[in-house]
């Protein structure tokens, strides 16, 4: 029998469930438990094994550009060009090794974040309580839950005493869920409202409970989410798609060029074998051999910078993907908020008269007036500060907010409890919705009571004012309710407090002390937004990135937080899970264009929202920490999990992990991603413009039946040696000041129109200078012409690498030493070129002749011409853009 959590256990009475699971309130025998363990498996989620090194290697080798390069290397060996083939294979190997090392590092970091303890559970076996590993639980086990324990499986409660369970990891709701084992609910009841159930991966924050295990392992609600994750296909990142597109484009261009060269040479009746070698060498030269390795290194360096800022990148392309994100979908609880209740408004009798609550910060200035309310909240309380973790709370988050409040008002909770020891407690339960304690205050017993406003006001006969106690009036009660409603409309959870003095402490634990109370005041609390998040969201908005809140919490709470953080703007729509259930895929597509808040949604709905965003052309990022976020994390273009509060399931499904749980780290990642993307474009522009210049130089010479200006070994040296160092240096170029002031590009290719134009024009400039140098040297002999062409094309590319740092700003507007790596790489590459040309044995290997001073001056002058033309091109573009903008602005003013 398959005991799935999706069965309506919450709609069945306890007796029927025991009968169906063939168990009783005395639990299972050891023998029966062993049989069920064998039948249903251990109570653990199926773990996905890390990829082997061979699997990672295969992932690298099946990339189209890598396949092209391997093919080029094989052709080089066939044509006896062993040097060229060997260097290409070396570059391919470097690319694969760097990627594998980075992925292994990310796996190690993820493993370090996982909890190392094995969970345990208290269950009835053989009629006795037994402390057993949680992994050995089976359907039908009777399990005990207590304050602070993790729920080890999906459980139908049989008995509960003031039980509250924090279910944020599963439902996204920050406030602990109150449980009532006696309730029988409707079958259609949503997960977050199933008060007679306890679910695996949640935590008990208050009270006790006993229940029967109804599902374990992959059959739990958490397991169903794990199934959803496993059923999803792996998606290529936008960068991977773009680099694949580059590879395909260059393949087509290479084949066309190869065919053209061969056809032209055949027309001129050139020898077939040399002609074939020239054509293939030229076709290979159009592929920037260093691009895959350079892109990988640029990404790896970006990953290292991210790690220093608190982000672990699990896969290299993810850092660039975030830079291109157009929408960041964020869970509310624990990501945008602190996942910690905070009192933000309070009210006492003087406020009741005005009908308005007072913000906590304002009340702090009137400390004495609020003393009775603060003391009641701190004493009628079972939470305490964690002695091992300063600032953290042990116990219910709502009660924790009250002792933090007392601390803000200068009352030490420990000292207060010592001065006013507890004599009696009437625990909270879901029927009364109240809790009372009796404390000794000044030698006399005093009752302190807290609870929901509707449950507390009926047992109050007086109200505490500055002049003392007086009978509570209907006007007082109406004003109190008006204040409470105002707090609730701000999405605050409202608690009311009362007290009374008594003569003796009841001896009966079940005695009722909740009558004839004096109303003290109200507090309103909420899971507060992180202070730094609002500024981070504004930065995203300025960068053209929309932030969307997707939460399992209630609509009013979600909208209140969204407004405070400026996520919700006028005209935005808000949808709930019930509304989403009625939508088709097309309705989803329309909804995601206007909605900034989704409330009370399920994991399946989160997944559909992310999928709809992707269908409408958005690059979607998803942040979250709960199990309920995992399917959407995996489906998003980039999933971001919280490292501190995040569950292991969420981390496994993510592409990136924020180790400090700080939303601003995501903004830093966006900035770093944009820097990486822009730098990769610089690298591509630099490499392709150089390769275009080589193609044009040889193509024009072949077209007019001139001798080859460059040999295959010259092209290889330029592509793999001279170009590679400046390309790597461009890959670490500092970000421009306005990098977060532009909207992200939605283009599906790295070959944007402007980039293609620049690559072609800059390639033409360098080719022209190279051909001029070739013909000047050719007046002496062919080796001289080839030497001058080789040096001119190499030094042209070194000089113009500086102009690649910006496509709009002058080369002089950016400091020459701002990118020290570029300065050093240009010097090293220039020195290597001089070694080739000046040292006779090396010069002979490259079939070059020596050059005199006049020829070097000509090379220097010709090499600077392309850079000068590029700078003139920038100046013209800047003038035209400025003039066009002025005309547009003037026209708008005229209108």
Coordinates of C-alpha atoms in Angstrom, one line a residue, residues 26-464:
X26 CA 0.1 1.7 21.4
X27 CA 2.2 1.8 18.2
X28 CA 3.8 -0.9 16.1
X29 CA 5.8 -3.9 17.1
X30 CA 9.5 -4.0 16.1
X31 CA 8.8 -6.9 13.7
X32 CA 5.9 -5.0 12.0
X33 CA 8.0 -1.8 11.8
X34 CA 10.8 -3.8 10.1
X35 CA 8.4 -5.2 7.6
X36 CA 7.0 -1.8 6.7
X37 CA 10.5 -0.3 6.5
X38 CA 11.4 -3.0 4.0
X39 CA 8.2 -2.3 2.0
X40 CA 8.3 1.5 2.0
X41 CA 12.1 2.3 2.3
X42 CA 13.9 4.6 4.7
X43 CA 12.4 7.9 5.7
X44 CA 14.7 10.1 3.6
X45 CA 14.5 12.0 0.4
X46 CA 16.1 10.5 -2.6
X47 CA 19.5 12.2 -2.9
X48 CA 20.9 13.2 -6.3
X49 CA 24.4 12.0 -6.7
X50 CA 27.1 14.5 -7.8
X51 CA 28.2 14.2 -11.3
X52 CA 31.4 12.3 -12.0
X53 CA 34.4 13.9 -13.5
X54 CA 33.8 12.0 -16.8
X55 CA 30.2 13.3 -16.9
X56 CA 31.5 16.9 -16.4
X57 CA 34.1 16.3 -19.1
X58 CA 31.5 15.1 -21.5
X59 CA 29.4 18.2 -20.8
X60 CA 32.4 20.3 -21.8
X61 CA 33.3 18.3 -24.9
X62 CA 29.8 18.3 -26.4
X63 CA 29.8 22.1 -26.7
X64 CA 29.5 23.0 -30.4
X65 CA 32.5 25.4 -30.4
X66 CA 34.7 22.8 -28.6
X67 CA 33.6 20.2 -31.2
X68 CA 34.7 22.6 -34.0
X69 CA 38.0 23.2 -32.3
X70 CA 38.6 19.4 -31.9
X71 CA 37.8 18.9 -35.5
X72 CA 40.2 21.7 -36.5
X73 CA 42.9 20.1 -34.4
X74 CA 42.4 16.7 -36.1
X75 CA 42.5 18.4 -39.6
X76 CA 45.7 20.1 -38.5
X77 CA 47.3 16.7 -37.6
X78 CA 46.1 15.2 -40.9
X79 CA 47.7 18.1 -42.8
X80 CA 50.9 17.6 -40.8
X81 CA 50.4 20.9 -38.9
X82 CA 51.2 19.3 -35.5
X83 CA 52.1 22.6 -33.8
X84 CA 48.7 24.1 -34.6
X85 CA 46.8 20.9 -33.7
X86 CA 48.7 20.5 -30.4
X87 CA 48.0 24.1 -29.3
X88 CA 44.3 23.9 -30.1
X89 CA 44.0 20.7 -28.0
X90 CA 45.9 22.3 -25.2
X91 CA 43.4 25.2 -25.2
X92 CA 40.5 22.8 -25.2
X93 CA 42.0 21.0 -22.2
X94 CA 42.5 24.1 -20.2
X95 CA 38.9 25.1 -20.8
X96 CA 37.6 21.7 -19.5
X97 CA 39.9 21.6 -16.5
X98 CA 39.0 25.1 -15.3
X99 CA 35.2 24.3 -15.6
X100 CA 35.5 21.0 -13.8
X101 CA 37.6 22.4 -10.9
X102 CA 35.1 25.3 -10.4
X103 CA 32.1 22.9 -10.3
X104 CA 33.9 20.6 -7.8
X105 CA 34.6 23.6 -5.6
X106 CA 30.9 24.6 -5.7
X107 CA 29.9 21.0 -4.7
X108 CA 32.4 21.1 -1.8
X109 CA 31.0 24.4 -0.6
X110 CA 27.4 23.1 -0.8
X111 CA 28.4 20.0 1.1
X112 CA 29.9 22.2 3.8
X113 CA 26.6 24.1 4.2
X114 CA 24.6 20.9 4.8
X115 CA 23.8 19.9 8.3
X116 CA 25.9 17.1 9.6
X117 CA 23.5 15.8 12.3
X118 CA 21.2 12.8 11.8
X119 CA 17.6 13.5 12.9
X120 CA 16.0 11.4 15.6
X121 CA 12.4 10.8 16.7
X122 CA 10.5 9.6 19.7
X123 CA 8.0 6.9 18.7
X124 CA 6.0 4.1 20.3
X125 CA 7.5 0.7 19.6
X126 CA 6.3 -2.4 21.5
X127 CA 4.0 -0.1 23.6
X128 CA 7.0 1.9 24.9
X129 CA 8.6 5.2 24.0
X130 CA 11.7 4.7 21.9
X131 CA 14.2 7.2 20.7
X132 CA 15.0 6.0 17.1
X133 CA 16.6 7.5 14.0
X134 CA 14.0 9.5 12.1
X135 CA 15.1 7.5 8.9
X136 CA 13.5 4.4 10.5
X137 CA 10.0 5.8 10.9
X138 CA 7.3 4.0 8.9
X139 CA 3.6 4.7 8.1
X140 CA 1.6 3.7 11.2
X141 CA 4.2 4.8 13.8
X142 CA 3.0 6.8 16.7
X143 CA 5.3 9.8 17.2
X144 CA 5.7 12.4 20.0
X145 CA 6.3 16.1 19.1
X146 CA 7.6 18.7 21.6
X147 CA 8.8 22.3 21.7
X148 CA 11.9 22.7 19.5
X149 CA 11.7 19.3 17.7
X150 CA 11.7 18.9 13.9
X151 CA 8.7 17.1 12.5
X152 CA 10.3 13.9 11.1
X153 CA 7.5 12.8 8.7
X154 CA 4.0 13.7 7.6
X155 CA 1.8 13.1 10.6
X156 CA -1.9 13.2 11.3
X157 CA -2.3 14.6 14.8
X158 CA -4.1 12.5 17.4
X159 CA -3.7 14.8 20.3
X160 CA -2.3 18.4 20.7
X161 CA -1.7 20.7 23.6
X162 CA -1.1 24.3 22.7
X163 CA 0.8 23.0 19.7
X164 CA 2.3 25.5 17.2
X165 CA 4.4 24.6 14.2
X166 CA 6.6 26.9 12.1
X167 CA 5.8 25.8 8.5
X168 CA 7.5 28.7 6.6
X169 CA 9.9 26.3 4.8
X170 CA 6.8 24.5 3.3
X171 CA 4.1 27.2 3.1
X172 CA 6.1 30.5 3.2
X173 CA 4.0 31.8 6.1
X174 CA 6.1 33.4 8.8
X175 CA 3.6 33.0 11.8
X176 CA 3.6 29.5 13.3
X177 CA 0.5 27.5 12.5
X178 CA -1.8 26.7 15.5
X179 CA -2.7 23.0 15.6
X180 CA -5.8 21.3 16.7
X181 CA -5.9 17.5 16.6
X182 CA -9.6 17.2 17.1
X183 CA -10.6 19.1 13.9
X184 CA -11.8 17.2 10.8
X185 CA -11.3 19.4 7.8
X186 CA -12.7 19.6 4.3
X187 CA -10.9 17.6 1.7
X188 CA -10.2 20.8 -0.4
X189 CA -8.5 22.5 2.6
X190 CA -5.2 24.1 1.5
X191 CA -1.9 22.9 3.0
X192 CA -1.3 26.0 5.1
X193 CA -4.8 25.6 6.7
X194 CA -4.5 21.9 7.7
X195 CA -4.5 22.5 11.5
X196 CA -4.7 18.7 12.3
X197 CA -1.6 17.8 10.3
X198 CA 2.2 18.2 10.9
X199 CA 4.5 18.0 7.9
X200 CA 8.1 16.8 7.5
X201 CA 10.8 19.5 7.5
X202 CA 8.8 21.9 9.8
X203 CA 9.6 22.7 13.4
X204 CA 7.6 22.7 16.6
X205 CA 7.8 26.2 18.3
X206 CA 5.3 25.7 21.1
X207 CA 3.4 23.0 23.0
X208 CA 3.2 19.3 22.5
X209 CA 1.6 16.8 20.2
X210 CA 1.1 13.1 19.4
X211 CA 0.4 11.8 15.9
X212 CA 0.4 8.9 13.6
X213 CA 2.8 8.8 10.7
X214 CA 0.9 8.8 7.4
X215 CA 3.7 9.3 4.9
X216 CA 7.5 9.0 4.8
X217 CA 10.4 9.7 2.5
X218 CA 9.5 10.6 -1.1
X219 CA 5.7 10.2 -0.2
X220 CA 5.7 13.2 2.1
X221 CA 4.7 16.7 1.0
X222 CA 8.4 17.5 0.8
X223 CA 8.9 14.3 -1.3
X224 CA 6.2 15.4 -3.7
X225 CA 8.2 18.6 -4.2
X226 CA 11.4 16.6 -4.7
X227 CA 9.5 14.6 -7.4
X228 CA 8.7 17.9 -9.2
X229 CA 12.3 18.9 -9.1
X230 CA 13.5 15.5 -10.5
X231 CA 10.9 15.6 -13.3
X232 CA 12.3 18.9 -14.7
X233 CA 14.7 19.0 -17.5
X234 CA 18.1 20.8 -17.2
X235 CA 18.0 24.1 -19.1
X236 CA 21.0 25.8 -20.8
X237 CA 21.8 29.2 -19.4
X238 CA 21.4 32.3 -21.7
X239 CA 25.2 32.6 -21.9
X240 CA 25.6 28.9 -23.0
X241 CA 22.9 29.4 -25.6
X242 CA 24.7 32.5 -26.9
X243 CA 28.1 30.9 -27.0
X244 CA 26.5 28.0 -28.8
X245 CA 25.0 30.4 -31.3
X246 CA 28.5 32.0 -31.8
X247 CA 29.9 28.6 -32.5
X248 CA 27.3 27.7 -35.1
X249 CA 27.6 31.1 -36.8
X250 CA 31.4 30.9 -37.0
X251 CA 31.1 27.3 -38.4
X252 CA 28.9 28.5 -41.2
X253 CA 31.1 31.5 -42.0
X254 CA 34.2 29.2 -41.9
X255 CA 32.8 26.7 -44.3
X256 CA 31.7 29.5 -46.7
X257 CA 35.1 31.2 -46.5
X258 CA 36.8 27.8 -47.0
X259 CA 34.7 27.1 -50.1
X260 CA 35.3 30.6 -51.6
X261 CA 39.1 30.4 -51.1
X262 CA 39.2 27.0 -52.7
X263 CA 37.0 28.1 -55.6
X264 CA 39.1 31.2 -56.3
X265 CA 42.4 29.3 -56.0
X266 CA 41.0 26.6 -58.3
X267 CA 40.0 29.3 -60.8
X268 CA 43.6 30.6 -60.7
X269 CA 44.8 26.9 -61.2
X270 CA 46.8 26.9 -58.0
X271 CA 48.2 23.5 -56.8
X272 CA 45.4 21.6 -55.0
X273 CA 47.2 20.4 -51.8
X274 CA 48.7 23.8 -50.9
X275 CA 45.4 25.4 -51.8
X276 CA 43.4 23.0 -49.6
X277 CA 45.8 23.7 -46.7
X278 CA 45.4 27.5 -47.2
X279 CA 41.6 27.2 -47.3
X280 CA 41.4 25.0 -44.2
X281 CA 43.9 27.2 -42.3
X282 CA 41.9 30.2 -43.2
X283 CA 38.6 28.6 -42.2
X284 CA 40.2 27.5 -38.8
X285 CA 41.5 31.0 -38.3
X286 CA 38.0 32.5 -38.2
X287 CA 37.3 30.5 -35.0
X288 CA 38.7 32.4 -32.0
X289 CA 40.5 29.4 -30.5
X290 CA 41.0 31.3 -27.2
X291 CA 37.4 32.3 -26.8
X292 CA 36.1 29.2 -24.9
X293 CA 39.0 29.2 -22.5
X294 CA 39.0 33.0 -22.1
X295 CA 35.2 33.0 -21.4
X296 CA 35.7 30.2 -18.9
X297 CA 38.5 32.1 -17.1
X298 CA 36.6 35.3 -17.1
X299 CA 33.6 33.5 -15.5
X300 CA 35.8 31.7 -13.0
X301 CA 37.4 35.0 -11.9
X302 CA 33.9 36.5 -11.6
X303 CA 32.9 33.5 -9.4
X304 CA 35.9 34.1 -7.1
X305 CA 34.9 37.8 -6.7
X306 CA 31.4 36.7 -6.0
X307 CA 32.6 34.2 -3.3
X308 CA 34.3 37.0 -1.5
X309 CA 31.0 38.9 -1.4
X310 CA 29.0 35.9 0.0
X311 CA 27.8 34.1 -3.0
X312 CA 28.6 30.5 -4.1
X313 CA 28.2 30.0 -7.8
X314 CA 27.5 26.3 -8.5
X315 CA 27.9 26.5 -12.3
X316 CA 30.1 29.0 -14.1
X317 CA 27.6 30.6 -16.6
X318 CA 25.2 31.4 -13.7
X319 CA 27.1 34.6 -12.8
X320 CA 26.6 36.0 -16.2
X321 CA 22.9 34.9 -16.3
X322 CA 22.1 36.9 -13.3
X323 CA 23.6 39.9 -14.9
X324 CA 21.1 39.5 -17.7
X325 CA 18.1 39.0 -15.4
X326 CA 15.0 41.0 -16.3
X327 CA 12.9 39.8 -13.4
X328 CA 13.9 38.7 -9.9
X329 CA 11.1 36.6 -8.3
X330 CA 11.6 36.5 -4.5
X331 CA 10.0 34.6 -1.7
X332 CA 8.9 36.9 1.1
X333 CA 9.7 35.0 4.3
X334 CA 13.4 34.9 5.2
X335 CA 14.5 36.5 1.9
X336 CA 12.8 40.0 1.8
X337 CA 11.9 39.7 5.5
X338 CA 13.9 38.7 8.6
X339 CA 11.7 35.6 9.3
X340 CA 11.5 37.1 12.7
X341 CA 8.4 38.8 14.2
X342 CA 8.9 42.4 15.3
X343 CA 6.6 44.7 17.2
X344 CA 6.0 47.8 15.1
X345 CA 2.9 49.4 16.8
X346 CA 1.6 49.5 20.3
X347 CA -1.4 51.1 22.0
X348 CA -2.5 51.8 25.6
X349 CA -5.5 53.6 27.1
X350 CA -4.3 57.1 26.1
X351 CA -4.0 55.9 22.5
X352 CA -7.5 54.3 22.7
X353 CA -8.9 57.7 23.1
X354 CA -7.3 58.9 19.9
X355 CA -8.3 55.7 18.0
X356 CA -4.7 55.2 16.7
X357 CA -1.8 53.0 17.6
X358 CA 1.6 54.5 18.2
X359 CA 4.7 53.3 16.3
X360 CA 7.2 51.5 18.6
X361 CA 10.0 54.1 18.0
X362 CA 7.6 56.9 19.0
X363 CA 6.5 55.0 22.1
X364 CA 10.2 54.5 23.2
X365 CA 10.3 58.2 23.9
X366 CA 7.4 57.8 26.4
X367 CA 8.9 54.8 28.2
X368 CA 7.1 55.0 31.5
X369 CA 3.6 55.2 30.0
X370 CA 4.0 51.8 28.4
X371 CA 5.6 50.0 31.3
X372 CA 2.6 47.9 32.3
X373 CA 2.1 46.7 28.7
X374 CA 5.8 45.9 28.2
X375 CA 5.9 44.0 31.5
X376 CA 2.8 42.0 30.8
X377 CA 4.2 40.9 27.4
X378 CA 7.5 39.9 28.9
X379 CA 6.1 37.9 31.8
X380 CA 3.1 36.2 30.1
X381 CA 5.7 34.5 27.9
X382 CA 7.6 31.2 27.4
X383 CA 10.3 32.4 25.0
X384 CA 13.9 33.2 26.0
X385 CA 17.1 34.4 24.5
X386 CA 19.4 31.7 23.2
X387 CA 22.5 31.8 25.5
X388 CA 24.6 30.0 22.9
X389 CA 23.5 32.3 20.0
X390 CA 23.3 36.0 21.0
X391 CA 20.3 37.8 19.4
X392 CA 18.4 34.5 18.6
X393 CA 15.2 33.4 20.3
X394 CA 14.3 30.0 21.7
X395 CA 10.6 29.4 21.5
X396 CA 7.6 30.9 19.7
X397 CA 8.6 33.8 17.3
X398 CA 5.6 35.8 18.5
X399 CA 6.6 35.6 22.1
X400 CA 10.2 36.2 21.1
X401 CA 9.1 39.6 19.6
X402 CA 7.6 40.5 23.0
X403 CA 10.9 39.9 25.0
X404 CA 12.9 41.8 22.3
X405 CA 10.4 44.7 22.8
X406 CA 11.0 44.7 26.5
X407 CA 14.7 44.8 25.9
X408 CA 14.3 47.9 23.7
X409 CA 12.5 49.5 26.6
X410 CA 15.4 48.8 28.9
X411 CA 13.9 45.8 30.7
X412 CA 16.2 42.8 31.0
X413 CA 14.0 39.7 30.5
X414 CA 16.0 37.5 32.8
X415 CA 16.0 40.1 35.6
X416 CA 12.3 40.7 35.2
X417 CA 11.5 37.0 35.5
X418 CA 13.8 36.8 38.6
X419 CA 12.1 39.8 40.2
X420 CA 8.6 38.6 39.3
X421 CA 8.8 34.8 39.6
X422 CA 6.0 32.7 37.9
X423 CA 3.6 31.0 40.3
X424 CA 1.0 29.6 37.9
X425 CA 0.4 29.1 34.2
X426 CA -2.8 28.6 32.1
X427 CA -1.3 27.6 28.7
X428 CA -2.5 28.9 25.4
X429 CA -4.9 26.6 23.5
X430 CA -6.6 27.0 20.1
X431 CA -10.1 27.1 21.7
X432 CA -9.6 29.9 24.2
X433 CA -6.9 31.7 22.1
X434 CA -5.5 33.1 25.4
X435 CA -2.6 32.4 27.7
X436 CA -2.3 33.5 31.4
X437 CA 0.4 33.4 34.0
X438 CA 0.4 34.4 37.6
X439 CA 3.6 36.2 38.8
X440 CA 4.6 37.6 42.1
X441 CA 4.8 41.3 41.8
X442 CA 5.8 43.3 44.9
X443 CA 5.0 40.3 47.1
X444 CA 1.4 39.9 45.7
X445 CA 0.1 37.5 42.9
X446 CA -0.8 39.3 39.7
X447 CA -2.5 37.6 36.7
X448 CA -1.2 38.6 33.2
X449 CA -3.2 37.5 30.2
X450 CA -2.6 37.8 26.5
X451 CA -4.7 36.7 23.5
X452 CA -6.7 37.6 20.4
X453 CA -8.7 40.8 20.8
X454 CA -12.0 39.1 20.2
X455 CA -11.3 36.6 23.0
X456 CA -9.7 39.0 25.5
X457 CA -12.1 41.9 25.5
X458 CA -15.2 39.9 26.7
X459 CA -13.3 38.9 29.9
X460 CA -12.2 42.5 30.6
X461 CA -14.3 44.7 33.0
X462 CA -11.9 47.5 33.5
X463 CA -9.3 49.6 31.5
X464 CA -6.0 50.9 32.8

